[in-house]
Amino acid sequence: KLLRYILFLPEYYITLMVSRLCRATSNGPLPINTIPKFFSGHYLEVIDSALLERDLPTNPNAVLYDGGVVKLLYVGFIRYGKGIQFLLEGFRNLNHSDQKYKLTIIGVGDALEYCKSYVKKNRLENLVSFEGYVPFSDRLFEHYKSHHIFINPSLSEAGPRVLLEAKVFGNFLISTDVGYAERLITSDSEGIIIRAASSSEISH
């Protein structure tokens, strides 16, 4: 690990020096905050997405709740570092209440089998659906459009871009305080920032 660090360090500083001569950008505030101050002032913070103008919804208003089941959505890698275990635990707690919820999980990863086992063990099969990998396409956009709440329980992120996509398609956002989440959730009507990835924070 030390050898890789030593070999990478010269390239890292050369890249930073070259960036002073160019118009460099940073995907959110996190990269800027982690580089030396001498270089950070030359970076423009942006929040970007692969969405094109033709992908944008014609009606950007929030997805309306019709009084039935509240539909929750997660899109991303299914890994422990993404907080997926806390999402499932929090979701189980939600369904002890009078209001009913359903959760759609989109993605693949090394924690997928754990998640499926957890759902089966807690008899949530009728409430949690695993959609697997869904490409960045109209099919994914339809999932955003048909759900009410998007949840990002990640422990660490530079972005995440899926949070921006969910906001564009009118989802109410629930996210841990990672990456540029606070840049996207600026009012109570747009969403909630939870300070830690935990089942209790998510369910409350």
Coordinates of C-alpha atoms in Angstrom, one line a residue:
K1 CA 0.0 0.0 0.0
L2 CA 2.8 2.4 0.9
L3 CA 4.6 1.6 -2.5
R4 CA 1.4 2.4 -4.4
Y5 CA 1.0 5.6 -2.5
I6 CA 4.6 6.7 -3.3
L7 CA 4.3 5.9 -7.0
F8 CA 1.0 7.7 -7.3
L9 CA 1.9 10.8 -5.4
P10 CA 4.0 12.5 -8.1
E11 CA 1.3 11.9 -10.7
Y12 CA -1.3 13.4 -8.2
Y13 CA 0.7 16.6 -7.8
I14 CA 1.4 17.0 -11.5
T15 CA -2.3 16.6 -12.2
L16 CA -3.0 19.3 -9.6
M17 CA -0.4 21.7 -11.0
V18 CA -1.8 21.2 -14.6
S19 CA -5.3 21.9 -13.3
R20 CA -4.2 25.4 -12.3
L21 CA -3.7 26.1 -16.0
C22 CA -7.0 24.7 -17.0
R23 CA -10.7 25.2 -16.1
A24 CA -11.0 22.3 -13.6
T25 CA -14.2 21.2 -12.0
S26 CA -15.1 19.1 -9.0
N27 CA -18.2 16.9 -8.7
G28 CA -19.5 18.5 -5.5
P29 CA -17.6 19.9 -2.5
L30 CA -15.8 16.7 -1.3
P31 CA -12.9 16.5 -3.8
I32 CA -12.2 20.2 -3.3
N33 CA -12.1 19.8 0.5
T34 CA -9.6 16.9 0.2
I35 CA -6.9 18.5 -2.0
P36 CA -4.2 21.0 -0.8
K37 CA -5.6 24.5 -0.3
F38 CA -3.0 25.9 -2.7
F39 CA -4.9 24.1 -5.5
S40 CA -8.5 24.0 -4.3
G41 CA -9.2 27.6 -5.1
H42 CA -8.9 26.9 -8.8
Y43 CA -11.7 24.3 -9.0
L44 CA -15.3 25.1 -9.9
E45 CA -17.8 23.0 -7.9
V46 CA -20.4 21.5 -10.1
I47 CA -23.2 19.0 -9.6
D48 CA -23.5 17.0 -12.9
S49 CA -25.6 14.3 -14.3
A50 CA -25.8 12.1 -17.4
L51 CA -29.4 13.3 -17.9
L52 CA -30.1 15.0 -21.2
E53 CA -32.7 17.7 -21.8
R54 CA -34.9 15.2 -23.6
D55 CA -34.9 13.0 -20.5
L56 CA -36.3 15.6 -18.3
P57 CA -40.0 15.2 -17.2
T58 CA -42.5 17.5 -18.8
N59 CA -44.1 17.9 -15.3
P60 CA -41.3 18.4 -12.8
N61 CA -43.7 18.6 -9.8
A62 CA -43.3 16.2 -6.9
V63 CA -44.7 12.6 -7.4
L64 CA -48.2 12.8 -5.8
Y65 CA -49.2 10.5 -3.0
D66 CA -52.6 9.2 -3.8
G67 CA -53.5 7.9 -0.3
G68 CA -52.5 4.3 -0.9
V69 CA -49.2 2.6 -0.3
V70 CA -46.1 4.8 0.0
K71 CA -43.5 3.7 -2.6
L72 CA -39.9 3.9 -1.6
L73 CA -37.0 3.6 -4.0
Y74 CA -33.3 2.8 -3.7
V75 CA -30.9 2.9 -6.7
G76 CA -27.2 2.1 -6.4
F77 CA -24.7 -0.6 -5.7
I78 CA -25.9 -3.1 -3.1
R79 CA -23.0 -3.0 -0.7
Y80 CA -22.7 -2.6 3.1
G81 CA -20.9 0.7 2.6
K82 CA -24.0 2.0 0.9
G83 CA -26.0 1.5 4.1
I84 CA -28.3 -1.0 2.5
Q85 CA -28.6 -3.0 5.7
F86 CA -29.8 0.0 7.6
L87 CA -32.4 0.7 4.9
L88 CA -33.8 -2.8 5.2
E89 CA -33.9 -2.6 9.0
G90 CA -35.6 0.8 8.9
F91 CA -38.1 -0.4 6.3
R92 CA -39.0 -3.4 8.5
N93 CA -39.8 -1.0 11.4
L94 CA -41.9 1.2 9.1
N95 CA -44.3 -1.7 8.3
H96 CA -45.2 -2.1 12.0
S97 CA -47.2 1.1 11.6
D98 CA -50.7 1.6 10.2
Q99 CA -49.4 3.2 7.0
K100 CA -48.1 0.7 4.5
Y101 CA -45.0 1.0 2.5
K102 CA -43.3 -0.8 -0.4
L103 CA -39.6 -0.7 -1.3
T104 CA -38.0 -1.2 -4.7
I105 CA -34.3 -1.9 -4.8
I106 CA -32.4 -1.4 -8.0
G107 CA -28.8 -2.5 -8.4
V108 CA -26.4 -5.4 -7.9
G109 CA -23.6 -6.0 -5.5
D110 CA -21.9 -8.2 -3.0
A111 CA -24.6 -7.6 -0.3
L112 CA -27.5 -8.7 -2.6
E113 CA -27.8 -12.2 -1.1
Y114 CA -27.7 -10.8 2.4
C115 CA -30.5 -8.5 1.5
K116 CA -32.7 -11.2 -0.1
S117 CA -32.1 -13.4 2.9
Y118 CA -33.0 -10.6 5.3
V119 CA -36.2 -9.9 3.4
K120 CA -37.2 -13.6 3.4
K121 CA -36.3 -14.0 7.1
N122 CA -38.5 -11.1 8.1
R123 CA -41.4 -12.1 5.7
L124 CA -41.1 -8.9 3.6
E125 CA -41.3 -10.6 0.2
N126 CA -44.6 -9.0 -0.7
L127 CA -43.3 -5.5 0.2
V128 CA -39.7 -5.5 -1.1
S129 CA -38.9 -6.1 -4.8
F130 CA -35.4 -6.5 -6.2
E131 CA -35.2 -5.3 -9.8
G132 CA -31.5 -6.1 -10.4
Y133 CA -29.4 -3.9 -12.7
V134 CA -31.5 -1.4 -14.6
P135 CA -29.5 0.6 -17.3
F136 CA -29.6 4.4 -17.4
S137 CA -32.6 4.7 -19.7
D138 CA -36.3 5.4 -19.9
R139 CA -36.8 2.2 -17.9
L140 CA -34.9 3.6 -14.9
F141 CA -36.7 7.0 -15.3
E142 CA -40.0 5.2 -15.1
H143 CA -39.0 3.8 -11.7
Y144 CA -38.3 7.4 -10.4
K145 CA -41.6 8.6 -11.8
S146 CA -43.6 5.9 -10.2
H147 CA -42.2 6.2 -6.6
H148 CA -42.8 8.8 -3.9
I149 CA -39.6 8.7 -1.8
F150 CA -36.0 8.1 -2.8
I151 CA -33.7 6.9 0.0
N152 CA -29.9 7.3 0.0
P153 CA -28.6 5.6 3.3
S154 CA -24.9 5.7 2.1
L155 CA -22.1 6.0 4.6
S156 CA -19.8 7.9 2.2
E157 CA -20.3 9.6 -1.2
A158 CA -18.8 12.2 -3.5
G159 CA -22.2 12.7 -5.1
P160 CA -24.4 10.8 -5.3
R161 CA -25.8 11.4 -8.8
V162 CA -28.8 9.2 -8.2
L163 CA -30.0 11.8 -5.6
L164 CA -30.0 14.5 -8.3
E165 CA -31.8 12.2 -10.7
A166 CA -34.5 11.4 -8.1
K167 CA -35.0 15.1 -7.4
V168 CA -35.4 15.9 -11.1
F169 CA -38.1 13.3 -11.3
G170 CA -40.0 14.7 -8.4
N171 CA -39.1 12.2 -5.6
F172 CA -39.1 13.3 -1.9
L173 CA -35.5 12.8 -0.8
I174 CA -34.1 11.1 2.4
S175 CA -30.4 11.0 2.5
T176 CA -27.5 10.8 4.9
D177 CA -25.3 13.9 5.1
V178 CA -22.8 12.8 2.4
G179 CA -21.4 14.4 -0.7
Y180 CA -23.5 17.2 -2.0
A181 CA -26.8 16.0 -0.4
E182 CA -27.2 19.3 1.4
R183 CA -26.8 21.2 -1.9
L184 CA -29.8 19.3 -3.2
I185 CA -32.1 19.2 -0.2
T186 CA -32.5 22.8 0.7
S187 CA -36.0 22.8 2.2
D188 CA -38.4 20.5 4.1
S189 CA -40.6 20.2 1.0
E190 CA -37.7 18.6 -0.9
G191 CA -36.5 16.1 1.6
I192 CA -34.7 15.3 4.9
I193 CA -31.0 15.0 5.8
I194 CA -30.4 12.3 8.3
R195 CA -27.2 12.7 10.2
A196 CA -26.2 9.0 10.4
A197 CA -26.9 5.8 8.5
S198 CA -29.1 3.9 11.0
S199 CA -32.3 2.0 10.9
S200 CA -33.9 4.3 13.5
E201 CA -33.0 7.5 11.6
I202 CA -34.4 6.1 8.4
S203 CA -37.7 4.9 9.9
H204 CA -38.3 8.1 11.8

